[in-house]
PDB file of C-alpha atoms in Angstrom:
ATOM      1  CA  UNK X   1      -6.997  -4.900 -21.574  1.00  0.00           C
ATOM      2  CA  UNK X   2      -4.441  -4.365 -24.276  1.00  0.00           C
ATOM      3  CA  UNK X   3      -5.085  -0.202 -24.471  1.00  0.00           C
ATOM      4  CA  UNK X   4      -3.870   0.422 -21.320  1.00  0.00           C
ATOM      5  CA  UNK X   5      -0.435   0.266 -22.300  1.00  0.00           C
ATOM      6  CA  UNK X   6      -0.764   1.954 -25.664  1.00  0.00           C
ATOM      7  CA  UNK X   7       1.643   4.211 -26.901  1.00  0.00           C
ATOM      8  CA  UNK X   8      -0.899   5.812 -28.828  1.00  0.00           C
ATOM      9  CA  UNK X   9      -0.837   9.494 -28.721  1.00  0.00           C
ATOM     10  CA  UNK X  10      -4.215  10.518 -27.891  1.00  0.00           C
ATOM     11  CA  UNK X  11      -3.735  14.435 -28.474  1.00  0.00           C
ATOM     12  CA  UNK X  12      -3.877  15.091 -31.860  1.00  0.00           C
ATOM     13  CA  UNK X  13      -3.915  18.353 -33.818  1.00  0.00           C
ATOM     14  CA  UNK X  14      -5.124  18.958 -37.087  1.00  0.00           C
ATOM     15  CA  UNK X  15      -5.395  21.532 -39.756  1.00  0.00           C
ATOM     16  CA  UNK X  16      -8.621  23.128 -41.937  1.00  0.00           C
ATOM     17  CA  UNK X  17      -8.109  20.112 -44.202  1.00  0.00           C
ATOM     18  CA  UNK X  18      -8.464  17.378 -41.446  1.00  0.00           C
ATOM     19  CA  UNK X  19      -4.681  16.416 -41.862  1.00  0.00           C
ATOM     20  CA  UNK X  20      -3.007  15.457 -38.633  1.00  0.00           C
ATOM     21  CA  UNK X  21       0.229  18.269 -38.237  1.00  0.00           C
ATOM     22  CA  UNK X  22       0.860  17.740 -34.433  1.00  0.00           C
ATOM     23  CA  UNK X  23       0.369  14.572 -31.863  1.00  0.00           C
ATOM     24  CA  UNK X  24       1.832  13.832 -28.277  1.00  0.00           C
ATOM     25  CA  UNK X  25       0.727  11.728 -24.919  1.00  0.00           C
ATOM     26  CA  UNK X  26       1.545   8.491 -26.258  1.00  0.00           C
ATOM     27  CA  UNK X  27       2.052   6.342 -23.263  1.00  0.00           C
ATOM     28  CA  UNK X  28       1.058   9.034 -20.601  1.00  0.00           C
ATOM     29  CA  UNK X  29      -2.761   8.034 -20.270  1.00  0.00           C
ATOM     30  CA  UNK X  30      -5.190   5.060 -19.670  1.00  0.00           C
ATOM     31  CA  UNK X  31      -8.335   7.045 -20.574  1.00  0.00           C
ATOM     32  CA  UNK X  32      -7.739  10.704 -21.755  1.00  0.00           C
ATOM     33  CA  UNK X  33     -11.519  11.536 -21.106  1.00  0.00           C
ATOM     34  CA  UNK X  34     -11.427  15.395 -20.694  1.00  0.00           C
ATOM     35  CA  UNK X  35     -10.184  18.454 -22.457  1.00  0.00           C
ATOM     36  CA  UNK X  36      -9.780  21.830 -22.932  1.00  0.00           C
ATOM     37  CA  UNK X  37      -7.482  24.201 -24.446  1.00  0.00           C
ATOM     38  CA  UNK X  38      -6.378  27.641 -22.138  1.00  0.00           C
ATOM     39  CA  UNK X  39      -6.129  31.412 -24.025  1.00  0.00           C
ATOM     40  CA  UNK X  40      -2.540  30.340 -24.314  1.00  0.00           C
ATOM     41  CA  UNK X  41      -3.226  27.343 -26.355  1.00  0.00           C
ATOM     42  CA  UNK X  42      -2.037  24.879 -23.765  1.00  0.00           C
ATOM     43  CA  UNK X  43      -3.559  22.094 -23.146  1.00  0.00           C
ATOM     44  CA  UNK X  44      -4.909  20.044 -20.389  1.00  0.00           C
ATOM     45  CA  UNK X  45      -6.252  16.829 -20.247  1.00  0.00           C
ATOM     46  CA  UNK X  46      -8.073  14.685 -17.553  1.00  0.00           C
ATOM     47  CA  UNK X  47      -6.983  10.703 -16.930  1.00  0.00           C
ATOM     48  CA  UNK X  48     -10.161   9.251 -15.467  1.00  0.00           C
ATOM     49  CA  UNK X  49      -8.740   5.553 -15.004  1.00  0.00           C
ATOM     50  CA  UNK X  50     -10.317   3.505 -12.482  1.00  0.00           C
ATOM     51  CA  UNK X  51      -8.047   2.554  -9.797  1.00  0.00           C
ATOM     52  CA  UNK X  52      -8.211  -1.008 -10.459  1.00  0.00           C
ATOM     53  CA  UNK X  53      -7.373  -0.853 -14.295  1.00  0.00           C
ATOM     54  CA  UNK X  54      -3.817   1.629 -13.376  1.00  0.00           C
ATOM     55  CA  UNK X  55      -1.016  -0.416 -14.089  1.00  0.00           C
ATOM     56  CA  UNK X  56       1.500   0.145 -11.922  1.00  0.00           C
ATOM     57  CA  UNK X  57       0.275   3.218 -10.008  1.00  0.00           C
ATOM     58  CA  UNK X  58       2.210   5.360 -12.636  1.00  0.00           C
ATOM     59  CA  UNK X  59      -1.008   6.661 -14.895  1.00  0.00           C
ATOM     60  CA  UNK X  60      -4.344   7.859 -14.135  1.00  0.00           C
ATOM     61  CA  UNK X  61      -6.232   9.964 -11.792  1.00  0.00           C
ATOM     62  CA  UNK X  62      -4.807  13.349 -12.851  1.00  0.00           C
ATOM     63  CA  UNK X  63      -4.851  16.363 -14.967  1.00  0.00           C
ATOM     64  CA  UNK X  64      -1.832  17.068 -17.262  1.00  0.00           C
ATOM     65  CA  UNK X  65      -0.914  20.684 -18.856  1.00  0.00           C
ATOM     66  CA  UNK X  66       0.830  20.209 -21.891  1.00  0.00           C
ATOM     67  CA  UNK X  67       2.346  23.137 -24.112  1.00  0.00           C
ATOM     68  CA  UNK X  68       1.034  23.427 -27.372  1.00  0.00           C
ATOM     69  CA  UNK X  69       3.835  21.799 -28.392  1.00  0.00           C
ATOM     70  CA  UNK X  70       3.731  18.498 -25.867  1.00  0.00           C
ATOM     71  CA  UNK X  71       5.740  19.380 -22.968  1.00  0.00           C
ATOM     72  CA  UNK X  72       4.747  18.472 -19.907  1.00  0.00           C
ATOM     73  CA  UNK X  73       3.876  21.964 -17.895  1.00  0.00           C
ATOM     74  CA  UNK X  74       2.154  20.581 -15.317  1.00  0.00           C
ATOM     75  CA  UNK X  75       0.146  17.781 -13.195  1.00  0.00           C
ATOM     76  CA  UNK X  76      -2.357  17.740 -11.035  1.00  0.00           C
ATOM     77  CA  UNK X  77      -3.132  14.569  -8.659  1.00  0.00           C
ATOM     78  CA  UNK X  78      -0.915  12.067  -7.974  1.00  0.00           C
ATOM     79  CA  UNK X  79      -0.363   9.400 -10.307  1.00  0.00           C
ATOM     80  CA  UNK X  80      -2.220   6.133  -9.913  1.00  0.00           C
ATOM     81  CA  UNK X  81      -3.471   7.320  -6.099  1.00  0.00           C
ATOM     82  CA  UNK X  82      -7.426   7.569  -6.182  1.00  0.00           C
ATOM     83  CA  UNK X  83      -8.630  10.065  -3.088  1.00  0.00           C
ATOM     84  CA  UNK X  84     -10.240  12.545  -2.430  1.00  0.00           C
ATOM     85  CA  UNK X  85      -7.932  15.208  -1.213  1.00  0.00           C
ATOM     86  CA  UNK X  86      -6.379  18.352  -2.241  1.00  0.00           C
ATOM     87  CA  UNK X  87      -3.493  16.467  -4.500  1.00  0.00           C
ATOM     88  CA  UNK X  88      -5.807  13.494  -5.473  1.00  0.00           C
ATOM     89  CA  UNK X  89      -8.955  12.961  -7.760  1.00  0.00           C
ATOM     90  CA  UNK X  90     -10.595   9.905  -8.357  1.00  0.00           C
ATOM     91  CA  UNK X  91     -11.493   9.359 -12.045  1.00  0.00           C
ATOM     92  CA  UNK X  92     -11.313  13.166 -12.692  1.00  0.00           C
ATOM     93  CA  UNK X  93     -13.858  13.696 -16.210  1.00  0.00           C
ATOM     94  CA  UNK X  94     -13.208  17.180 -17.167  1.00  0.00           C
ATOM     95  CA  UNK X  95     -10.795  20.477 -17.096  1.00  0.00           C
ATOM     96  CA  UNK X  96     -11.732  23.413 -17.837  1.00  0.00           C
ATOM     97  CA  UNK X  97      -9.246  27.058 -17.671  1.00  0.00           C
ATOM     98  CA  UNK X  98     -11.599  30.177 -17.033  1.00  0.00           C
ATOM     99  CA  UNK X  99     -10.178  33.157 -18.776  1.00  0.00           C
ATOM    100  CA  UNK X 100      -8.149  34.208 -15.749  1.00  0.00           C
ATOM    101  CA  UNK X 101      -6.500  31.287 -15.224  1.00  0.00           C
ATOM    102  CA  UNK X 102      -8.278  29.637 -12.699  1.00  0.00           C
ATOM    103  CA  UNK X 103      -8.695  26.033 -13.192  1.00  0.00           C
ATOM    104  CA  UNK X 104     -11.682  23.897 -12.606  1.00  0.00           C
ATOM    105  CA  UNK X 105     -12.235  20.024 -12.331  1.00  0.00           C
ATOM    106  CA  UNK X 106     -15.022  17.840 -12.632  1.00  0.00           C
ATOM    107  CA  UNK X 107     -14.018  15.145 -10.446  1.00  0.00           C
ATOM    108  CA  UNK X 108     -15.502  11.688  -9.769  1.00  0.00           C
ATOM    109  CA  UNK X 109     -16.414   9.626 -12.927  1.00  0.00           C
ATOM    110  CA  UNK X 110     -18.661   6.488 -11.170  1.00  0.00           C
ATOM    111  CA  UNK X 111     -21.899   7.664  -9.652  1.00  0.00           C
ATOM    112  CA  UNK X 112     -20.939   7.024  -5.829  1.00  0.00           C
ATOM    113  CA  UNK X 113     -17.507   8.793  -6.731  1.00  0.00           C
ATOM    114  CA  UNK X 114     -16.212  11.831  -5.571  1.00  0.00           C
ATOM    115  CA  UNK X 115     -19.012  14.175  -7.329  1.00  0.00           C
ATOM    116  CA  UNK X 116     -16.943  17.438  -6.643  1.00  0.00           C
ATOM    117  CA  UNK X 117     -15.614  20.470  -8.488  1.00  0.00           C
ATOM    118  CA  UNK X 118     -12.143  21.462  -7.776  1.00  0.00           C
ATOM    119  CA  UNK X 119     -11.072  24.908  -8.057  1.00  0.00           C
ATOM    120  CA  UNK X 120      -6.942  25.859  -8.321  1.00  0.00           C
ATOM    121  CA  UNK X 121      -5.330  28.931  -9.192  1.00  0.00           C
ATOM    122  CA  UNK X 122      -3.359  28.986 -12.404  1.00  0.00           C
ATOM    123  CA  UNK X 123      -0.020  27.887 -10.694  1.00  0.00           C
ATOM    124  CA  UNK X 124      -1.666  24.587  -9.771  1.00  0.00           C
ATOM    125  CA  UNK X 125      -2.395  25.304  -6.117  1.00  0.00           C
ATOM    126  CA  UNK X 126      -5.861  24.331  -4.605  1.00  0.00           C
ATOM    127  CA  UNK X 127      -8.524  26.942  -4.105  1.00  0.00           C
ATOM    128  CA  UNK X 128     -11.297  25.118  -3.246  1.00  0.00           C
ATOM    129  CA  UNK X 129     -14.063  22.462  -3.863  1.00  0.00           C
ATOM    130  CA  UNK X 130     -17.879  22.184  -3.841  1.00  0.00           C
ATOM    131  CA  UNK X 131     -19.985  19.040  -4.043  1.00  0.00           C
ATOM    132  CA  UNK X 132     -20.976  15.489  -2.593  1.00  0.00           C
ATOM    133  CA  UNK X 133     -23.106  12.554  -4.154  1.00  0.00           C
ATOM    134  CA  UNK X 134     -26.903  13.304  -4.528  1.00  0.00           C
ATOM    135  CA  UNK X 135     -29.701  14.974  -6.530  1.00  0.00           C
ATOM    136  CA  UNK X 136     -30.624  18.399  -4.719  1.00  0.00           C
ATOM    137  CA  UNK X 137     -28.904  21.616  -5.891  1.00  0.00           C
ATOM    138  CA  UNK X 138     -25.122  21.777  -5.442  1.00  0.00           C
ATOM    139  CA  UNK X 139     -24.709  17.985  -5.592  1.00  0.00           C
ATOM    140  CA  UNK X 140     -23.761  15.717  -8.203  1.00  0.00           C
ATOM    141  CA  UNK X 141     -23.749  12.004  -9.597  1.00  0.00           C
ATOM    142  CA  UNK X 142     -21.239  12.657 -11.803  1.00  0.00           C
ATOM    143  CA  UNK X 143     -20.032  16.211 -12.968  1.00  0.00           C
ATOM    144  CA  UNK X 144     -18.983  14.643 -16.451  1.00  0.00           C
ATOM    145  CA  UNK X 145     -18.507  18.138 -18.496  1.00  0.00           C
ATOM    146  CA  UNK X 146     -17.779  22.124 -17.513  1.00  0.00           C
ATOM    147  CA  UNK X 147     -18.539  24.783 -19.844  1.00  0.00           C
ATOM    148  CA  UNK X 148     -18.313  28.745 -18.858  1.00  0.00           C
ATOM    149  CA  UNK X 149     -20.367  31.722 -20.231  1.00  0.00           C
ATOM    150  CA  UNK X 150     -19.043  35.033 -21.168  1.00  0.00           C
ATOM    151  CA  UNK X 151     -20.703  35.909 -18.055  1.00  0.00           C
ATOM    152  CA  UNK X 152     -17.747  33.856 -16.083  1.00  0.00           C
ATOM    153  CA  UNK X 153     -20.292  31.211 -14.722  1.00  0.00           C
ATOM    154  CA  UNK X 154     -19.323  27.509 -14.784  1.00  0.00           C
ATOM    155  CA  UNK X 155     -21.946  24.880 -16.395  1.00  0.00           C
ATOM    156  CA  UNK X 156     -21.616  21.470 -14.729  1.00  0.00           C
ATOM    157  CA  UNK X 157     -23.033  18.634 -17.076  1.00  0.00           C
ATOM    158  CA  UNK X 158     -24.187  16.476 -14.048  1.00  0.00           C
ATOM    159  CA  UNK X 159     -24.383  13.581 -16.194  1.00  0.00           C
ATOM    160  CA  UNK X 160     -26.509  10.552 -14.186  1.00  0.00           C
ATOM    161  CA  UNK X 161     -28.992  13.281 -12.467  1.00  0.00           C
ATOM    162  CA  UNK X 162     -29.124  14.068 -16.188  1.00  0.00           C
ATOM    163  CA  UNK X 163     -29.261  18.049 -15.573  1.00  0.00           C
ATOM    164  CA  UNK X 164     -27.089  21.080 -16.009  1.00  0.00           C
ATOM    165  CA  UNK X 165     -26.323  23.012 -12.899  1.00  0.00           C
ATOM    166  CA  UNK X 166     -24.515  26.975 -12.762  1.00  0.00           C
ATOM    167  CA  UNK X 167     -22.584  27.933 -10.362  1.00  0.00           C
ATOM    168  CA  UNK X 168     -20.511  31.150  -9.719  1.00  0.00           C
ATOM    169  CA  UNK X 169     -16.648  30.457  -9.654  1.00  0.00           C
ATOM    170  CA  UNK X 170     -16.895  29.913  -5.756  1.00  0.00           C
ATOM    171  CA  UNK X 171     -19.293  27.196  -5.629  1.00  0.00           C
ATOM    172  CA  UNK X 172     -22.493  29.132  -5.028  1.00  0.00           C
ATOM    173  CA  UNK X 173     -25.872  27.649  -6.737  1.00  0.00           C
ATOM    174  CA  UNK X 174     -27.295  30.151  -9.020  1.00  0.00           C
TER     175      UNK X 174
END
């Protein structure tokens, strides 16, 4: 598949009159699938590449912090290495940075994947997780989008149960 290698930047920025002022990520990603944008304006970006489509082992399965400028801040996972562990992700969908800094991903893009929420602080180290494949409260088939209230409570699209579940920012079922 030729857009695996692109050097494409995927991020782009525009102004009120829908003219591009800012891109970056060209050649970073195989498929820049989630986003968000932290109170600082940085922004992070999920690369939820199956294992057998990462060329190389040098792309996918992580989250990347960029500035709002394009630098690199930080990473999350390990490059290329699908798992299921405290520094991997396989096919992570979605960031998203709760007001304090906490970050949350929706991890496991295929059905039977990892169907988890990952919870690190804001200096990248892991919290915690919640979730395992199924249908009953608390489990997922996959957690494809997060959204949070004003209320601080995380909304997991769980995408093939075709439901939204809330949680408190520790995992627990409301």
């Amino acid at each position: 598949n030729e857009c695996l290698d692109s050097d494409l930047d995927p991020i782009l920025k525009f102004n009120l009159d829908g003219e591009v002022v800012q891109s970056f990520g060209g050649g970073m990603f195989i498929w820049p699938h989630g986003i968000d944008v932290d109170r600082d304006g940085n922004v992070w970006v999920t690369d939820a590449v199956g294992e057998a489509r990462t060329p190389e082992g040098t792309r996918g399965h992580q989250v990347i912090k960029f500035s709002p400028e394009g630098e690199v801040l930080m990473r999350l996972g390990t490059a290329g290495v699908a798992g299921r562990t405290e520094e991997t992700f396989d096919q992570p969908n979605d960031v998203l940075v709760a007001p304090n800094g906490d970050i949350f991903v929706g991890d496991g893009h295929p059905a039977n994947g990892n169907n988890r929420i990952v919870k690190f602080s804001s200096d990248g180290a892991y919290i915690t997780e919640w979730g395992e494949t199924g249908s009953e409260p608390g489990q997922f088939r996959t957690p494809h989008a997060l959204a949070m209230d004003s209320q601080g409570l995380l909304y997991v699209g769980d995408r093939s149960n075709r439901r939204i579940q809330v949680f408190d920012q520790d995992g627990e079922f409301i």
